[in-house]
DNA sequence: GATGAATGAGGGTTCATTCAT
DNA sequence: AATGAATGAACCCTCATTCAT
């Protein structure tokens, strides 16, 4: 049987695979680095047999790739669903930040996903290629934020003269900045709410400023 | 004997330990993920015996922690040495970006370092705490960019009303964004030079804009 | 339900079991060593479900035992059918050798069968005992070659003073010699046709020579 | 470090590797089929750690290949050492048969070795090629019996007009036949001593008979 | 009777760590 | 101090077997 890649339509993903994806997210959220994730910890969390993992995937690496790809896809979809109804870019960014505040698992998964696609490992390349092959978007930042930026342009919140790539990377970068603040706040006792305000103002300014 | 922590004064670091640090940087630069780095590959690169690694460090994790900490320390020192003489923040940022363009090893090491300090793993916490304990700076972003920002404020390039944390995180994340662009350009055919210009303008604007 | 042993009368063997026996022969003929044969590869070849195998057999070992036993039984029967009409021992041996030349699958199956009954493993013992229990012959060499030797004695081709065991082992050994030649000819570029002639002359001489 | 192949000069074989070779021979002699031999059972017998096996060999298959090759090499060497002083081919064959009678381990190892080189598996091919590459002999039968046959020709025991290949295969297969008799005697109550006599006479006759 | 998804015991292999030299 | 052969715990993966459908 052909194996799972992570690009399957959501409704076609077998339930046990969804349980595995969720287990990976839990483990990442709890601070396991990718190398510390064991196949057995995934299957135990998922409540399935170890052998079952290999019914759906060829290797541990494939499991992780599938889980990561599924994570970005569902994050992108979720954002589009929840953000579209909101009336302004400011509200949308606030919603994203609230979401990250609420669910630390999401935060760590996002950070990990960024790690996976920015190092130059074999695994990284594989995940990026697979994501690209099967979607219309050119990069994963566009995958995540392309829609709300296009909306913002239509709405007039965003200056249409600014190159799309810059807009996307700017939003991506500011979101990442906020995430770094909240990821390291216990260590570096940062005044997170203050920075949050500044970050949001920064985004809005960048989106409106002609170059 | 007490072991190496990565915080030793540079002149007190044994030559074999420096060889090991360099080996780690080489491996990261070549696309090894941290989990793929073996103690044996480090010692082979360093041209020393495997047992020797354990004369200086208690475990593989300590080796990596030492190498990472040394990397940030020497990057910070190097930046301060080379950037101080430059006359403006713009020139300083350009110098940093040129440096990253030139040496892909630095780029990947930096990205990896960021990974290590933004996930919530045991290892990450240990590295962050050790860096904090032994330096006057509050977080690693300040460790890297604190000096040039303070210089910019003195010089008048940067608005002194903006909170220090915001300035630091902004520079840090813009630099990170640029690195992500160049790390993923083979995959996502991004127009890197164009983005570079926009990112630099963005930094300068963020540094000058009263909130 | 009582399971298949390999000793069933041919017409009582269920069709799916025959498909499995054939699959085993195919796999052996293709160079799979017994340890490399998987239950799943047998059932896939046979075009049946994996679970079905366990309707007929208790274990993988039983499947292989059944297949081996069936193989020798049908080989013996086939030889007797085809060899009896031939007029001389020489013609009969030539027929056997032609047959082995034609079908490499037979050759490898025969070699494998010999392996199975000459090592001193548990499996080997089981196969030998089962074959003995259910046939009148005293050993598998007699099982295969007993009939043509008895024919040869009646016909006068073979000296009746020579002990039966010796006659049987001699034929067996010479057939095995020929098989070793053709099994290793690619490796050792042997002049097979020349050796074939010598081997046949050797058999005929051994069968006629008083001791 | 480059790994062990089984073709190393005897004095260069590390002691732990010799212990492993011996363990393999013990296990085979006790009736383990090759597939039943575990790396852990080899290392336990050898009294070494499991990891140590992989210091010397790349895989379990390599361990077995090395052990088999070493077995044939030392068998050949031993035979040449012990058989050369004997005055006639008859005495030499008798010596071989006595040896096999005495040490059942040798018998089973020999039979197993023959299995390994007569099936058409990947492993078989590898062992044969390796043996051929590194020795002057053309095939493994010559490897074992070439010397005593050449001696016999010089001495006049063997007719020099008979093709070498035939002589070699004949001796080889008669020896194999004897081994099969003694390997299966518990099962098939054969009169082994009687057969032994006949087999030896058969060999001598085959060696002297012009074609 | 037939199936194949699910299982988990068990094996091969890796690699951080030790320790005798 | 330096070494690297030896180790064995731990992990990935396979595959014979089961059982609900």
mmCIF file with all atom_site columns, N, CA and C in Angstrom, chain C residues 85-148:
data_model
loop_
_atom_site.group_PDB
_atom_site.id
_atom_site.type_symbol
_atom_site.label_atom_id
_atom_site.label_alt_id
_atom_site.label_comp_id
_atom_site.label_asym_id
_atom_site.label_entity_id
_atom_site.label_seq_id
_atom_site.pdbx_PDB_ins_code
_atom_site.Cartn_x
_atom_site.Cartn_y
_atom_site.Cartn_z
_atom_site.occupancy
_atom_site.B_iso_or_equiv
_atom_site.pdbx_formal_charge
_atom_site.auth_seq_id
_atom_site.auth_comp_id
_atom_site.auth_asym_id
_atom_site.auth_atom_id
_atom_site.pdbx_PDB_model_num
ATOM 1   N N  . UNK C 1 85  ? 8.739  -44.932 -19.144 1.00 0.00 ? 85  UNK C N  1
ATOM 2   C CA . UNK C 1 85  ? 8.678  -45.348 -20.557 1.00 0.00 ? 85  UNK C CA 1
ATOM 3   C C  . UNK C 1 85  ? 10.038 -45.396 -21.241 1.00 0.00 ? 85  UNK C C  1
ATOM 4   N N  . UNK C 1 86  ? 11.035 -44.699 -20.684 1.00 0.00 ? 86  UNK C N  1
ATOM 5   C CA . UNK C 1 86  ? 12.326 -44.655 -21.377 1.00 0.00 ? 86  UNK C CA 1
ATOM 6   C C  . UNK C 1 86  ? 13.027 -46.004 -21.271 1.00 0.00 ? 86  UNK C C  1
ATOM 7   N N  . UNK C 1 87  ? 13.772 -46.374 -22.329 1.00 0.00 ? 87  UNK C N  1
ATOM 8   C CA . UNK C 1 87  ? 14.273 -47.737 -22.454 1.00 0.00 ? 87  UNK C CA 1
ATOM 9   C C  . UNK C 1 87  ? 15.535 -48.105 -21.697 1.00 0.00 ? 87  UNK C C  1
ATOM 10  N N  . UNK C 1 88  ? 16.337 -47.091 -21.270 1.00 0.00 ? 88  UNK C N  1
ATOM 11  C CA . UNK C 1 88  ? 17.593 -47.433 -20.614 1.00 0.00 ? 88  UNK C CA 1
ATOM 12  C C  . UNK C 1 88  ? 17.910 -46.438 -19.516 1.00 0.00 ? 88  UNK C C  1
ATOM 13  N N  . UNK C 1 89  ? 18.805 -46.853 -18.587 1.00 0.00 ? 89  UNK C N  1
ATOM 14  C CA . UNK C 1 89  ? 19.222 -45.972 -17.503 1.00 0.00 ? 89  UNK C CA 1
ATOM 15  C C  . UNK C 1 89  ? 19.870 -44.712 -18.077 1.00 0.00 ? 89  UNK C C  1
ATOM 16  N N  . UNK C 1 90  ? 20.692 -44.907 -19.143 1.00 0.00 ? 90  UNK C N  1
ATOM 17  C CA . UNK C 1 90  ? 21.349 -43.750 -19.763 1.00 0.00 ? 90  UNK C CA 1
ATOM 18  C C  . UNK C 1 90  ? 20.330 -42.713 -20.231 1.00 0.00 ? 90  UNK C C  1
ATOM 19  N N  . UNK C 1 91  ? 19.303 -43.202 -20.909 1.00 0.00 ? 91  UNK C N  1
ATOM 20  C CA . UNK C 1 91  ? 18.269 -42.261 -21.374 1.00 0.00 ? 91  UNK C CA 1
ATOM 21  C C  . UNK C 1 91  ? 17.578 -41.573 -20.203 1.00 0.00 ? 91  UNK C C  1
ATOM 22  N N  . UNK C 1 92  ? 17.377 -42.342 -19.139 1.00 0.00 ? 92  UNK C N  1
ATOM 23  C CA . UNK C 1 92  ? 16.686 -41.764 -17.988 1.00 0.00 ? 92  UNK C CA 1
ATOM 24  C C  . UNK C 1 92  ? 17.515 -40.656 -17.330 1.00 0.00 ? 92  UNK C C  1
ATOM 25  N N  . UNK C 1 93  ? 18.802 -40.926 -17.137 1.00 0.00 ? 93  UNK C N  1
ATOM 26  C CA . UNK C 1 93  ? 19.672 -39.897 -16.543 1.00 0.00 ? 93  UNK C CA 1
ATOM 27  C C  . UNK C 1 93  ? 19.731 -38.665 -17.448 1.00 0.00 ? 93  UNK C C  1
ATOM 28  N N  . UNK C 1 94  ? 19.875 -38.920 -18.755 1.00 0.00 ? 94  UNK C N  1
ATOM 29  C CA . UNK C 1 94  ? 19.877 -37.793 -19.678 1.00 0.00 ? 94  UNK C CA 1
ATOM 30  C C  . UNK C 1 94  ? 18.599 -36.980 -19.579 1.00 0.00 ? 94  UNK C C  1
ATOM 31  N N  . UNK C 1 95  ? 17.503 -37.658 -19.435 1.00 0.00 ? 95  UNK C N  1
ATOM 32  C CA . UNK C 1 95  ? 16.221 -36.949 -19.302 1.00 0.00 ? 95  UNK C CA 1
ATOM 33  C C  . UNK C 1 95  ? 16.217 -36.057 -18.060 1.00 0.00 ? 95  UNK C C  1
ATOM 34  N N  . UNK C 1 96  ? 16.700 -36.630 -16.941 1.00 0.00 ? 96  UNK C N  1
ATOM 35  C CA . UNK C 1 96  ? 16.745 -35.842 -15.696 1.00 0.00 ? 96  UNK C CA 1
ATOM 36  C C  . UNK C 1 96  ? 17.622 -34.605 -15.877 1.00 0.00 ? 96  UNK C C  1
ATOM 37  N N  . UNK C 1 97  ? 18.783 -34.797 -16.475 1.00 0.00 ? 97  UNK C N  1
ATOM 38  C CA . UNK C 1 97  ? 19.695 -33.656 -16.655 1.00 0.00 ? 97  UNK C CA 1
ATOM 39  C C  . UNK C 1 97  ? 19.102 -32.607 -17.592 1.00 0.00 ? 97  UNK C C  1
ATOM 40  N N  . UNK C 1 98  ? 18.474 -33.062 -18.683 1.00 0.00 ? 98  UNK C N  1
ATOM 41  C CA . UNK C 1 98  ? 17.817 -32.108 -19.583 1.00 0.00 ? 98  UNK C CA 1
ATOM 42  C C  . UNK C 1 98  ? 16.774 -31.294 -18.831 1.00 0.00 ? 98  UNK C C  1
ATOM 43  N N  . UNK C 1 99  ? 16.035 -31.992 -18.001 1.00 0.00 ? 99  UNK C N  1
ATOM 44  C CA . UNK C 1 99  ? 14.985 -31.353 -17.237 1.00 0.00 ? 99  UNK C CA 1
ATOM 45  C C  . UNK C 1 99  ? 15.569 -30.262 -16.331 1.00 0.00 ? 99  UNK C C  1
ATOM 46  N N  . UNK C 1 100 ? 16.657 -30.587 -15.647 1.00 0.00 ? 100 UNK C N  1
ATOM 47  C CA . UNK C 1 100 ? 17.302 -29.617 -14.759 1.00 0.00 ? 100 UNK C CA 1
ATOM 48  C C  . UNK C 1 100 ? 17.856 -28.436 -15.559 1.00 0.00 ? 100 UNK C C  1
ATOM 49  N N  . UNK C 1 101 ? 18.421 -28.727 -16.743 1.00 0.00 ? 101 UNK C N  1
ATOM 50  C CA . UNK C 1 101 ? 18.925 -27.647 -17.588 1.00 0.00 ? 101 UNK C CA 1
ATOM 51  C C  . UNK C 1 101 ? 17.804 -26.691 -17.978 1.00 0.00 ? 101 UNK C C  1
ATOM 52  N N  . UNK C 1 102 ? 16.658 -27.278 -18.296 1.00 0.00 ? 102 UNK C N  1
ATOM 53  C CA . UNK C 1 102 ? 15.548 -26.485 -18.817 1.00 0.00 ? 102 UNK C CA 1
ATOM 54  C C  . UNK C 1 102 ? 14.967 -25.568 -17.758 1.00 0.00 ? 102 UNK C C  1
ATOM 55  N N  . UNK C 1 103 ? 14.770 -26.112 -16.576 1.00 0.00 ? 103 UNK C N  1
ATOM 56  C CA . UNK C 1 103 ? 14.042 -25.334 -15.580 1.00 0.00 ? 103 UNK C CA 1
ATOM 57  C C  . UNK C 1 103 ? 14.905 -25.050 -14.368 1.00 0.00 ? 103 UNK C C  1
ATOM 58  N N  . UNK C 1 104 ? 15.426 -23.829 -14.335 1.00 0.00 ? 104 UNK C N  1
ATOM 59  C CA . UNK C 1 104 ? 16.336 -23.517 -13.230 1.00 0.00 ? 104 UNK C CA 1
ATOM 60  C C  . UNK C 1 104 ? 15.583 -23.530 -11.905 1.00 0.00 ? 104 UNK C C  1
ATOM 61  N N  . UNK C 1 105 ? 14.291 -23.299 -11.976 1.00 0.00 ? 105 UNK C N  1
ATOM 62  C CA . UNK C 1 105 ? 13.536 -23.324 -10.731 1.00 0.00 ? 105 UNK C CA 1
ATOM 63  C C  . UNK C 1 105 ? 13.652 -24.694 -10.064 1.00 0.00 ? 105 UNK C C  1
ATOM 64  N N  . UNK C 1 106 ? 13.499 -25.740 -10.888 1.00 0.00 ? 106 UNK C N  1
ATOM 65  C CA . UNK C 1 106 ? 13.611 -27.105 -10.362 1.00 0.00 ? 106 UNK C CA 1
ATOM 66  C C  . UNK C 1 106 ? 14.964 -27.350 -9.716  1.00 0.00 ? 106 UNK C C  1
ATOM 67  N N  . UNK C 1 107 ? 15.987 -26.880 -10.427 1.00 0.00 ? 107 UNK C N  1
ATOM 68  C CA . UNK C 1 107 ? 17.343 -27.049 -9.948  1.00 0.00 ? 107 UNK C CA 1
ATOM 69  C C  . UNK C 1 107 ? 17.503 -26.455 -8.566  1.00 0.00 ? 107 UNK C C  1
ATOM 70  N N  . UNK C 1 108 ? 17.097 -25.199 -8.411  1.00 0.00 ? 108 UNK C N  1
ATOM 71  C CA . UNK C 1 108 ? 17.300 -24.549 -7.135  1.00 0.00 ? 108 UNK C CA 1
ATOM 72  C C  . UNK C 1 108 ? 16.404 -25.143 -6.052  1.00 0.00 ? 108 UNK C C  1
ATOM 73  N N  . UNK C 1 109 ? 15.218 -25.545 -6.437  1.00 0.00 ? 109 UNK C N  1
ATOM 74  C CA . UNK C 1 109 ? 14.344 -26.177 -5.459  1.00 0.00 ? 109 UNK C CA 1
ATOM 75  C C  . UNK C 1 109 ? 14.958 -27.481 -4.982  1.00 0.00 ? 109 UNK C C  1
ATOM 76  N N  . UNK C 1 110 ? 15.517 -28.235 -5.912  1.00 0.00 ? 110 UNK C N  1
ATOM 77  C CA . UNK C 1 110 ? 16.126 -29.503 -5.534  1.00 0.00 ? 110 UNK C CA 1
ATOM 78  C C  . UNK C 1 110 ? 17.290 -29.269 -4.578  1.00 0.00 ? 110 UNK C C  1
ATOM 79  N N  . UNK C 1 111 ? 18.144 -28.323 -4.954  1.00 0.00 ? 111 UNK C N  1
ATOM 80  C CA . UNK C 1 111 ? 19.281 -28.009 -4.094  1.00 0.00 ? 111 UNK C CA 1
ATOM 81  C C  . UNK C 1 111 ? 18.794 -27.593 -2.704  1.00 0.00 ? 111 UNK C C  1
ATOM 82  N N  . UNK C 1 112 ? 17.770 -26.770 -2.682  1.00 0.00 ? 112 UNK C N  1
ATOM 83  C CA . UNK C 1 112 ? 17.253 -26.328 -1.393  1.00 0.00 ? 112 UNK C CA 1
ATOM 84  C C  . UNK C 1 112 ? 16.671 -27.476 -0.594  1.00 0.00 ? 112 UNK C C  1
ATOM 85  N N  . UNK C 1 113 ? 16.017 -28.344 -1.301  1.00 0.00 ? 113 UNK C N  1
ATOM 86  C CA . UNK C 1 113 ? 15.461 -29.481 -0.591  1.00 0.00 ? 113 UNK C CA 1
ATOM 87  C C  . UNK C 1 113 ? 16.581 -30.302 0.047   1.00 0.00 ? 113 UNK C C  1
ATOM 88  N N  . UNK C 1 114 ? 17.631 -30.503 -0.702  1.00 0.00 ? 114 UNK C N  1
ATOM 89  C CA . UNK C 1 114 ? 18.769 -31.243 -0.147  1.00 0.00 ? 114 UNK C CA 1
ATOM 90  C C  . UNK C 1 114 ? 19.318 -30.521 1.080   1.00 0.00 ? 114 UNK C C  1
ATOM 91  N N  . UNK C 1 115 ? 19.413 -29.209 0.980   1.00 0.00 ? 115 UNK C N  1
ATOM 92  C CA . UNK C 1 115 ? 19.869 -28.457 2.152   1.00 0.00 ? 115 UNK C CA 1
ATOM 93  C C  . UNK C 1 115 ? 19.003 -28.752 3.359   1.00 0.00 ? 115 UNK C C  1
ATOM 94  N N  . UNK C 1 116 ? 17.726 -28.654 3.154   1.00 0.00 ? 116 UNK C N  1
ATOM 95  C CA . UNK C 1 116 ? 16.804 -28.790 4.275   1.00 0.00 ? 116 UNK C CA 1
ATOM 96  C C  . UNK C 1 116 ? 16.920 -30.141 4.965   1.00 0.00 ? 116 UNK C C  1
ATOM 97  N N  . UNK C 1 117 ? 17.209 -31.183 4.162   1.00 0.00 ? 117 UNK C N  1
ATOM 98  C CA . UNK C 1 117 ? 17.245 -32.499 4.791   1.00 0.00 ? 117 UNK C CA 1
ATOM 99  C C  . UNK C 1 117 ? 18.639 -32.921 5.231   1.00 0.00 ? 117 UNK C C  1
ATOM 100 N N  . UNK C 1 118 ? 19.638 -32.111 4.952   1.00 0.00 ? 118 UNK C N  1
ATOM 101 C CA . UNK C 1 118 ? 20.976 -32.517 5.385   1.00 0.00 ? 118 UNK C CA 1
ATOM 102 C C  . UNK C 1 118 ? 21.521 -31.714 6.563   1.00 0.00 ? 118 UNK C C  1
ATOM 103 N N  . UNK C 1 119 ? 20.929 -30.572 6.856   1.00 0.00 ? 119 UNK C N  1
ATOM 104 C CA . UNK C 1 119 ? 21.409 -29.930 8.079   1.00 0.00 ? 119 UNK C CA 1
ATOM 105 C C  . UNK C 1 119 ? 20.715 -30.619 9.254   1.00 0.00 ? 119 UNK C C  1
ATOM 106 N N  . UNK C 1 120 ? 21.203 -30.355 10.442  1.00 0.00 ? 120 UNK C N  1
ATOM 107 C CA . UNK C 1 120 ? 20.618 -31.071 11.581  1.00 0.00 ? 120 UNK C CA 1
ATOM 108 C C  . UNK C 1 120 ? 19.696 -30.179 12.402  1.00 0.00 ? 120 UNK C C  1
ATOM 109 N N  . UNK C 1 121 ? 18.965 -29.310 11.690  1.00 0.00 ? 121 UNK C N  1
ATOM 110 C CA . UNK C 1 121 ? 18.058 -28.418 12.399  1.00 0.00 ? 121 UNK C CA 1
ATOM 111 C C  . UNK C 1 121 ? 16.763 -29.136 12.760  1.00 0.00 ? 121 UNK C C  1
ATOM 112 N N  . UNK C 1 122 ? 16.062 -28.535 13.663  1.00 0.00 ? 122 UNK C N  1
ATOM 113 C CA . UNK C 1 122 ? 14.725 -28.954 14.056  1.00 0.00 ? 122 UNK C CA 1
ATOM 114 C C  . UNK C 1 122 ? 13.839 -29.161 12.823  1.00 0.00 ? 122 UNK C C  1
ATOM 115 N N  . UNK C 1 123 ? 13.858 -28.152 11.969  1.00 0.00 ? 123 UNK C N  1
ATOM 116 C CA . UNK C 1 123 ? 13.017 -28.156 10.777  1.00 0.00 ? 123 UNK C CA 1
ATOM 117 C C  . UNK C 1 123 ? 13.337 -29.351 9.889   1.00 0.00 ? 123 UNK C C  1
ATOM 118 N N  . UNK C 1 124 ? 14.630 -29.547 9.685   1.00 0.00 ? 124 UNK C N  1
ATOM 119 C CA . UNK C 1 124 ? 15.085 -30.657 8.877   1.00 0.00 ? 124 UNK C CA 1
ATOM 120 C C  . UNK C 1 124 ? 14.547 -31.984 9.399   1.00 0.00 ? 124 UNK C C  1
ATOM 121 N N  . UNK C 1 125 ? 14.701 -32.183 10.700  1.00 0.00 ? 125 UNK C N  1
ATOM 122 C CA . UNK C 1 125 ? 14.240 -33.429 11.317  1.00 0.00 ? 125 UNK C CA 1
ATOM 123 C C  . UNK C 1 125 ? 12.750 -33.634 11.094  1.00 0.00 ? 125 UNK C C  1
ATOM 124 N N  . UNK C 1 126 ? 12.010 -32.555 11.251  1.00 0.00 ? 126 UNK C N  1
ATOM 125 C CA . UNK C 1 126 ? 10.560 -32.642 11.124  1.00 0.00 ? 126 UNK C CA 1
ATOM 126 C C  . UNK C 1 126 ? 10.163 -33.064 9.707   1.00 0.00 ? 126 UNK C C  1
ATOM 127 N N  . UNK C 1 127 ? 10.787 -32.424 8.715   1.00 0.00 ? 127 UNK C N  1
ATOM 128 C CA . UNK C 1 127 ? 10.461 -32.750 7.329   1.00 0.00 ? 127 UNK C CA 1
ATOM 129 C C  . UNK C 1 127 ? 10.809 -34.210 7.037   1.00 0.00 ? 127 UNK C C  1
ATOM 130 N N  . UNK C 1 128 ? 11.992 -34.645 7.478   1.00 0.00 ? 128 UNK C N  1
ATOM 131 C CA . UNK C 1 128 ? 12.406 -36.021 7.199   1.00 0.00 ? 128 UNK C CA 1
ATOM 132 C C  . UNK C 1 128 ? 11.468 -37.026 7.852   1.00 0.00 ? 128 UNK C C  1
ATOM 133 N N  . UNK C 1 129 ? 11.123 -36.769 9.111   1.00 0.00 ? 129 UNK C N  1
ATOM 134 C CA . UNK C 1 129 ? 10.226 -37.695 9.800   1.00 0.00 ? 129 UNK C CA 1
ATOM 135 C C  . UNK C 1 129 ? 8.869  -37.794 9.121   1.00 0.00 ? 129 UNK C C  1
ATOM 136 N N  . UNK C 1 130 ? 8.365  -36.651 8.715   1.00 0.00 ? 130 UNK C N  1
ATOM 137 C CA . UNK C 1 130 ? 7.046  -36.659 8.107   1.00 0.00 ? 130 UNK C CA 1
ATOM 138 C C  . UNK C 1 130 ? 7.051  -37.430 6.787   1.00 0.00 ? 130 UNK C C  1
ATOM 139 N N  . UNK C 1 131 ? 8.130  -37.234 6.015   1.00 0.00 ? 131 UNK C N  1
ATOM 140 C CA . UNK C 1 131 ? 8.241  -37.939 4.748   1.00 0.00 ? 131 UNK C CA 1
ATOM 141 C C  . UNK C 1 131 ? 8.312  -39.447 4.961   1.00 0.00 ? 131 UNK C C  1
ATOM 142 N N  . UNK C 1 132 ? 9.079  -39.840 5.983   1.00 0.00 ? 132 UNK C N  1
ATOM 143 C CA . UNK C 1 132 ? 9.291  -41.253 6.256   1.00 0.00 ? 132 UNK C CA 1
ATOM 144 C C  . UNK C 1 132 ? 8.022  -41.937 6.743   1.00 0.00 ? 132 UNK C C  1
ATOM 145 N N  . UNK C 1 133 ? 7.368  -41.270 7.699   1.00 0.00 ? 133 UNK C N  1
ATOM 146 C CA . UNK C 1 133 ? 6.142  -41.805 8.287   1.00 0.00 ? 133 UNK C CA 1
ATOM 147 C C  . UNK C 1 133 ? 5.121  -42.203 7.246   1.00 0.00 ? 133 UNK C C  1
ATOM 148 N N  . UNK C 1 134 ? 5.034  -41.402 6.220   1.00 0.00 ? 134 UNK C N  1
ATOM 149 C CA . UNK C 1 134 ? 3.923  -41.547 5.297   1.00 0.00 ? 134 UNK C CA 1
ATOM 150 C C  . UNK C 1 134 ? 4.285  -42.194 3.976   1.00 0.00 ? 134 UNK C C  1
ATOM 151 N N  . UNK C 1 135 ? 5.476  -42.745 3.887   1.00 0.00 ? 135 UNK C N  1
ATOM 152 C CA . UNK C 1 135 ? 5.795  -43.421 2.631   1.00 0.00 ? 135 UNK C CA 1
ATOM 153 C C  . UNK C 1 135 ? 6.501  -44.729 2.970   1.00 0.00 ? 135 UNK C C  1
ATOM 154 N N  . UNK C 1 136 ? 6.572  -45.577 1.998   1.00 0.00 ? 136 UNK C N  1
ATOM 155 C CA . UNK C 1 136 ? 7.189  -46.874 2.241   1.00 0.00 ? 136 UNK C CA 1
ATOM 156 C C  . UNK C 1 136 ? 8.713  -46.804 2.156   1.00 0.00 ? 136 UNK C C  1
ATOM 157 N N  . UNK C 1 137 ? 9.214  -45.746 1.568   1.00 0.00 ? 137 UNK C N  1
ATOM 158 C CA . UNK C 1 137 ? 10.652 -45.669 1.328   1.00 0.00 ? 137 UNK C CA 1
ATOM 159 C C  . UNK C 1 137 ? 11.412 -45.331 2.597   1.00 0.00 ? 137 UNK C C  1
ATOM 160 N N  . UNK C 1 138 ? 12.675 -45.731 2.635   1.00 0.00 ? 138 UNK C N  1
ATOM 161 C CA . UNK C 1 138 ? 13.465 -45.538 3.831   1.00 0.00 ? 138 UNK C CA 1
ATOM 162 C C  . UNK C 1 138 ? 14.170 -44.199 3.894   1.00 0.00 ? 138 UNK C C  1
ATOM 163 N N  . UNK C 1 139 ? 14.505 -43.618 2.763   1.00 0.00 ? 139 UNK C N  1
ATOM 164 C CA . UNK C 1 139 ? 15.085 -42.273 2.806   1.00 0.00 ? 139 UNK C CA 1
ATOM 165 C C  . UNK C 1 139 ? 14.705 -41.514 1.542   1.00 0.00 ? 139 UNK C C  1
ATOM 166 N N  . UNK C 1 140 ? 15.001 -40.224 1.547   1.00 0.00 ? 140 UNK C N  1
ATOM 167 C CA . UNK C 1 140 ? 14.497 -39.393 0.449   1.00 0.00 ? 140 UNK C CA 1
ATOM 168 C C  . UNK C 1 140 ? 15.213 -39.674 -0.863  1.00 0.00 ? 140 UNK C C  1
ATOM 169 N N  . UNK C 1 141 ? 16.449 -40.176 -0.781  1.00 0.00 ? 141 UNK C N  1
ATOM 170 C CA . UNK C 1 141 ? 17.140 -40.510 -2.030  1.00 0.00 ? 141 UNK C CA 1
ATOM 171 C C  . UNK C 1 141 ? 16.429 -41.697 -2.689  1.00 0.00 ? 141 UNK C C  1
ATOM 172 N N  . UNK C 1 142 ? 16.045 -42.653 -1.847  1.00 0.00 ? 142 UNK C N  1
ATOM 173 C CA . UNK C 1 142 ? 15.286 -43.778 -2.388  1.00 0.00 ? 142 UNK C CA 1
ATOM 174 C C  . UNK C 1 142 ? 13.935 -43.309 -2.902  1.00 0.00 ? 142 UNK C C  1
ATOM 175 N N  . UNK C 1 143 ? 13.363 -42.384 -2.157  1.00 0.00 ? 143 UNK C N  1
ATOM 176 C CA . UNK C 1 143 ? 12.076 -41.814 -2.558  1.00 0.00 ? 143 UNK C CA 1
ATOM 177 C C  . UNK C 1 143 ? 12.143 -41.313 -3.993  1.00 0.00 ? 143 UNK C C  1
ATOM 178 N N  . UNK C 1 144 ? 13.253 -40.691 -4.334  1.00 0.00 ? 144 UNK C N  1
ATOM 179 C CA . UNK C 1 144 ? 13.385 -40.096 -5.661  1.00 0.00 ? 144 UNK C CA 1
ATOM 180 C C  . UNK C 1 144 ? 13.850 -41.104 -6.710  1.00 0.00 ? 144 UNK C C  1
ATOM 181 N N  . UNK C 1 145 ? 14.867 -41.887 -6.360  1.00 0.00 ? 145 UNK C N  1
ATOM 182 C CA . UNK C 1 145 ? 15.518 -42.679 -7.394  1.00 0.00 ? 145 UNK C CA 1
ATOM 183 C C  . UNK C 1 145 ? 15.284 -44.184 -7.281  1.00 0.00 ? 145 UNK C C  1
ATOM 184 N N  . UNK C 1 146 ? 14.574 -44.610 -6.220  1.00 0.00 ? 146 UNK C N  1
ATOM 185 C CA . UNK C 1 146 ? 14.363 -46.041 -6.000  1.00 0.00 ? 146 UNK C CA 1
ATOM 186 C C  . UNK C 1 146 ? 13.762 -46.744 -7.211  1.00 0.00 ? 146 UNK C C  1
ATOM 187 N N  . UNK C 1 147 ? 12.749 -46.142 -7.773  1.00 0.00 ? 147 UNK C N  1
ATOM 188 C CA . UNK C 1 147 ? 12.022 -46.793 -8.858  1.00 0.00 ? 147 UNK C CA 1
ATOM 189 C C  . UNK C 1 147 ? 12.883 -47.033 -10.092 1.00 0.00 ? 147 UNK C C  1
ATOM 190 N N  . UNK C 1 148 ? 13.630 -46.025 -10.515 1.00 0.00 ? 148 UNK C N  1
ATOM 191 C CA . UNK C 1 148 ? 14.411 -46.233 -11.752 1.00 0.00 ? 148 UNK C CA 1
ATOM 192 C C  . UNK C 1 148 ? 15.544 -47.224 -11.514 1.00 0.00 ? 148 UNK C C  1
#
